[in-house]
Every structure is written in C-alpha cells, then in structure tokens.
Backbone as numpy.savetxt, mean C-alpha at the origin, in Angstrom:
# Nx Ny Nz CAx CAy CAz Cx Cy Cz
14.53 14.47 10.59 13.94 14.11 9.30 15.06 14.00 8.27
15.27 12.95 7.47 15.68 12.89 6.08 15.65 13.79 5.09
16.83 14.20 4.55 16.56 14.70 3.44 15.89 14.26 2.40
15.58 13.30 1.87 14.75 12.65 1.03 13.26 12.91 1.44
12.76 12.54 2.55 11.31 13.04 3.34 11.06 14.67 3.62
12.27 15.42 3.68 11.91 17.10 3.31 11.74 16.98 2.27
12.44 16.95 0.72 12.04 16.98 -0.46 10.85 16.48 -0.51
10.49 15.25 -0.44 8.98 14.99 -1.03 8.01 15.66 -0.53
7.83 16.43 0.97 7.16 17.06 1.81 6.98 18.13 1.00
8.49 19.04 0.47 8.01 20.33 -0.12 7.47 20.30 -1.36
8.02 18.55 -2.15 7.28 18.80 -3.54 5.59 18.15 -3.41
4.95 17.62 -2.12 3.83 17.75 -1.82 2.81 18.77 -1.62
3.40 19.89 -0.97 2.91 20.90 -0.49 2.85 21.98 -1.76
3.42 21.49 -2.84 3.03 22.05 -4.39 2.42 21.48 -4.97
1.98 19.91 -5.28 0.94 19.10 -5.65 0.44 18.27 -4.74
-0.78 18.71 -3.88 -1.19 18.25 -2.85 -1.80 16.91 -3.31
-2.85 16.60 -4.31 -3.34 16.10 -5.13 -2.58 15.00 -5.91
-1.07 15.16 -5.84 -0.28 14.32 -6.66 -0.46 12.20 -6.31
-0.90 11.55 -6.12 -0.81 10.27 -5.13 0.53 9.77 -5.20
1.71 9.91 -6.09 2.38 9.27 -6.30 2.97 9.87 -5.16
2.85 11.23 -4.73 3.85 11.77 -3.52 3.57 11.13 -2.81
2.24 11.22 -2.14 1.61 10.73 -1.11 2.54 9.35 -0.94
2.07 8.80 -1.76 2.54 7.20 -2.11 4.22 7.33 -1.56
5.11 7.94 -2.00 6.36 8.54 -1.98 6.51 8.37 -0.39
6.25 9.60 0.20 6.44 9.88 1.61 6.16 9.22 2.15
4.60 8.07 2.10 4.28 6.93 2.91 5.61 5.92 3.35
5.99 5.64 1.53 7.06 4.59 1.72 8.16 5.15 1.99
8.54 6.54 2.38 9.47 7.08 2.75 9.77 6.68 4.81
8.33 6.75 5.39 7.93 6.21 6.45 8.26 4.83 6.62
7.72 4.36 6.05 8.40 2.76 6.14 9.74 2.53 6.25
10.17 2.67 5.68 11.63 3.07 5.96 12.06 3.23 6.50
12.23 4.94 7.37 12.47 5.23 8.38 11.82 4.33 9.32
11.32 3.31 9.58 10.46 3.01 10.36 9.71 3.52 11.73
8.77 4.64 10.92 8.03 5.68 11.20 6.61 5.02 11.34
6.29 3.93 12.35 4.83 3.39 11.65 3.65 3.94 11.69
3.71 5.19 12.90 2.76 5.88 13.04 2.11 6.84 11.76
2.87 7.25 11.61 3.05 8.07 10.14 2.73 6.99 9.04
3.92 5.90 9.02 3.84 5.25 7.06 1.86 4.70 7.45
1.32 4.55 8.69 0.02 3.67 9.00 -1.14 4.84 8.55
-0.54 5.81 9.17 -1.75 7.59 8.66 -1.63 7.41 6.99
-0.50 6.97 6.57 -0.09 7.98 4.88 -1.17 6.69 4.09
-0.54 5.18 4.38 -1.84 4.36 4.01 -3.10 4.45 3.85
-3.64 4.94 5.18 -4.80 5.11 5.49 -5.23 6.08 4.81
-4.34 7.40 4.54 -4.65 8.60 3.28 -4.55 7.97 2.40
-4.10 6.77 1.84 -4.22 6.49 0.51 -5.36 6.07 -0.04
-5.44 4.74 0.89 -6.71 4.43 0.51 -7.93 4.70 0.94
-7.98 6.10 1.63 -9.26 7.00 1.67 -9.13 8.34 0.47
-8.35 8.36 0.24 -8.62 9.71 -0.83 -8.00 9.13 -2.28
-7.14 8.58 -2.11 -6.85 7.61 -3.57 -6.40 6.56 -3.72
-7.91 5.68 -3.71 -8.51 4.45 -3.64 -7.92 3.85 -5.01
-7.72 4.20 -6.25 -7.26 3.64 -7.38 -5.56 3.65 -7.49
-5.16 3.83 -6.50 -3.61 3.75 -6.72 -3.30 2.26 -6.49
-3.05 1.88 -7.20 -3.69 0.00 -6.95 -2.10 -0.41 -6.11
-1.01 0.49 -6.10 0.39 -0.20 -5.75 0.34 0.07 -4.01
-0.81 1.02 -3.57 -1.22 1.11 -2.27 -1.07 -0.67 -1.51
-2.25 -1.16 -2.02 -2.81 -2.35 -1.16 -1.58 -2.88 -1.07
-0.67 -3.35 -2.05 0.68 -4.72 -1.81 1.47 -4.15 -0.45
1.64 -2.76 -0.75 2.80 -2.29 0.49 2.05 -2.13 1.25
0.94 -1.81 1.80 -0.02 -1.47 3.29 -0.27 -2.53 3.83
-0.63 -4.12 2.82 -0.88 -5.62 3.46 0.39 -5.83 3.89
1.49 -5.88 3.31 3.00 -6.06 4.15 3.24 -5.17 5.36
2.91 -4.16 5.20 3.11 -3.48 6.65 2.34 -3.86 7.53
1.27 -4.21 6.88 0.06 -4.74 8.38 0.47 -5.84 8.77
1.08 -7.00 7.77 1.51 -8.00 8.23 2.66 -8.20 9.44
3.66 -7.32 8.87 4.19 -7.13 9.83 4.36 -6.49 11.28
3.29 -6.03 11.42 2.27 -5.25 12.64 1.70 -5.96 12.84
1.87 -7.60 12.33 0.73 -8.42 12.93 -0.38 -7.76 12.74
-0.84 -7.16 12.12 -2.55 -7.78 11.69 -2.88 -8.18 10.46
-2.77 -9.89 10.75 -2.91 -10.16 9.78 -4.59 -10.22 8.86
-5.73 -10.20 9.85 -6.92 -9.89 9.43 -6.92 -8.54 8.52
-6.46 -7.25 8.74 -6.70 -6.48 8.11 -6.17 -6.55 7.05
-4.53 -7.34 7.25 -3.97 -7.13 5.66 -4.61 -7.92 4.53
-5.21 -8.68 4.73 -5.72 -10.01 3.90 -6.99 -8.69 3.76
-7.70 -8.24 4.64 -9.06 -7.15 4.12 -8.23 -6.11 2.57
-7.26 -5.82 3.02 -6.40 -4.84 2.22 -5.80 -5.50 0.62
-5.71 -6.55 0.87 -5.10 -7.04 -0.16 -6.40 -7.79 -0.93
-7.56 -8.16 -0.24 -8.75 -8.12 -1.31 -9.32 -7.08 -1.57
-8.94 -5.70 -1.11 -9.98 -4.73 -1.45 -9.00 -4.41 -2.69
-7.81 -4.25 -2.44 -6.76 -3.91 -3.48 -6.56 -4.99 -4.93
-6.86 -6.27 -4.85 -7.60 -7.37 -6.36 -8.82 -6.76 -6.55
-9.80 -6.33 -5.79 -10.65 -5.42 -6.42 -11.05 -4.32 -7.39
-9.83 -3.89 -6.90 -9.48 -2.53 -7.72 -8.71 -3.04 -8.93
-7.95 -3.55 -8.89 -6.51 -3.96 -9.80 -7.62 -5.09 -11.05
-8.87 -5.37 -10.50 -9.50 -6.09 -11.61 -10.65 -5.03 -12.23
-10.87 -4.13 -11.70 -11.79 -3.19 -11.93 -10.68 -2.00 -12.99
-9.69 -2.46 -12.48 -8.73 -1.23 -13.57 -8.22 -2.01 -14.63
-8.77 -3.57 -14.45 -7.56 -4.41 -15.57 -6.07 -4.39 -15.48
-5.43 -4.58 -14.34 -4.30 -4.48 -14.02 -3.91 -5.78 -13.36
-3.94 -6.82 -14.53 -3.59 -7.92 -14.22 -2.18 -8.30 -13.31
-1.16 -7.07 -13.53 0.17 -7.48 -13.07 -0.22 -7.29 -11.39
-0.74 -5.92 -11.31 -0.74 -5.87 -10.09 -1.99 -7.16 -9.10
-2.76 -7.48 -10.11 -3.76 -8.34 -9.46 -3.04 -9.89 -9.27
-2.38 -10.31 -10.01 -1.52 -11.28 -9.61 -0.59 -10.98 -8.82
0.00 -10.11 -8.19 0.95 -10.13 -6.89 0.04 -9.88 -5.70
-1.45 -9.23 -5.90 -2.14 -9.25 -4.74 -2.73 -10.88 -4.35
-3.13 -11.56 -4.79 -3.27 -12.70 -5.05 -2.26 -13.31 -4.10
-1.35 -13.59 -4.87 0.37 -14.01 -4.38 0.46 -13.77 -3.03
0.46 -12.07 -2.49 0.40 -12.03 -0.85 -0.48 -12.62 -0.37
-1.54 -12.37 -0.61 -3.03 -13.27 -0.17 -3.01 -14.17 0.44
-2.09 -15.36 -0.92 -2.39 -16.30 -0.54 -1.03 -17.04 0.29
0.13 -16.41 0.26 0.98 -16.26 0.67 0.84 -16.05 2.58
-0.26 -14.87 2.42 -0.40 -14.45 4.04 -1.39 -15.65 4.43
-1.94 -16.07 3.77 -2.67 -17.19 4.19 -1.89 -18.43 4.40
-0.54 -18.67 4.33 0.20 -19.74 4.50 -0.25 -20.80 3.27
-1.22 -20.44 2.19 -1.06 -21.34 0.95 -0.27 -20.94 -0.22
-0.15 -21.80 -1.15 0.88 -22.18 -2.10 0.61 -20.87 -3.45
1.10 -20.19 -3.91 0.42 -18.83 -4.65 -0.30 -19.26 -5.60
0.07 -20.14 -6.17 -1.11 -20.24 -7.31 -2.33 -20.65 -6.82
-2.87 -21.00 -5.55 -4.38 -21.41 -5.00 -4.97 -20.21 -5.76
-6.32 -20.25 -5.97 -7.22 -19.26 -6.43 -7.52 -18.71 -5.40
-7.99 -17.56 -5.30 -8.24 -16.34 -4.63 -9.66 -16.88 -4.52
C-alpha cells in the first residue's frame, strides 16, 4: 500500500461519513490500478453518497474503460440527474460531454 492510501485510510477511519475521503481513496484506487477496490469505493459512493455529483464523471470513465460501456452511459445519466437536481451546471455539462462523447457523438448533441 501507498503512503498516500494509508493516510486517507486513517483520516477515514476518523470521519467515516466524510465523502470527500471516500471519494479520495476511490481515486486513490484508480491509480494504483486497484479495480477491484476503485469498482467497491464507486459503488460506495453512489450507494451511500448519491449527491457527490464528481462521483458519476470518474466511475463512467472507469467503466468505460472496463468496457462497460452500457453501465457507464447508466452512470453518467444518473449523475446529469443529480448535477440538475443540485443546479450544478458545470458539473452537468461535462456529464453531458462524456455521454455524448461515450456515445461516439459530437458534445454539443443534446442529451
């Protein structure tokens, strides 16, 4: 293990609750290219904190690149969902962008 992935581990295990850790260590997984793990920490994200809207962009790229591309396109509309339900236009235009991107069209197509 990384020193960077012990630190966030122990400053998790003091704010269990925190998402940004969560979020942290996931993409700490990625990285390492840990997919078993960065695929669990996702899957904790967007089952226990569903409003972290910066979840969906990095979990549709990882799926993409795991080849599935069905789920990531599920991920990246559930994640414009959220990002329009929070008014988070920035992030709702880059979900968009992958979208339509993973769809092999031109980014500005409408969603």
């Amino acid at each position: 293990m990384n020193e960077r992935l012990g630190q966030l581990q122990e400053l998790l295990k003091e704010s269990p609750q925190d998402p940004f850790l969560h979020y942290a260590v996931t993409m700490e997984y990625v990285k390492l290219d840990n997919r078993l793990d960065a695929l669990a920490g996702f899957e904790n994200m967007i089952s226990n904190f569903p409003d972290y809207v910066g979840t969906y962009y990095h979990f549709g790229k990882f799926l993409e690149k795991e080849e599935q591309l069905n789920r990531a396109l599920e991920i990246y509309q559930q994640g414009m969902e959220i990002a329009k339900s929070k008014r988070n236009m920035h992030a709702l235009n880059e979900l968009r962008g992958a979208y339509n991107l993973a769809l092999g069209e031109d980014e500005e197509d409408e969603f």
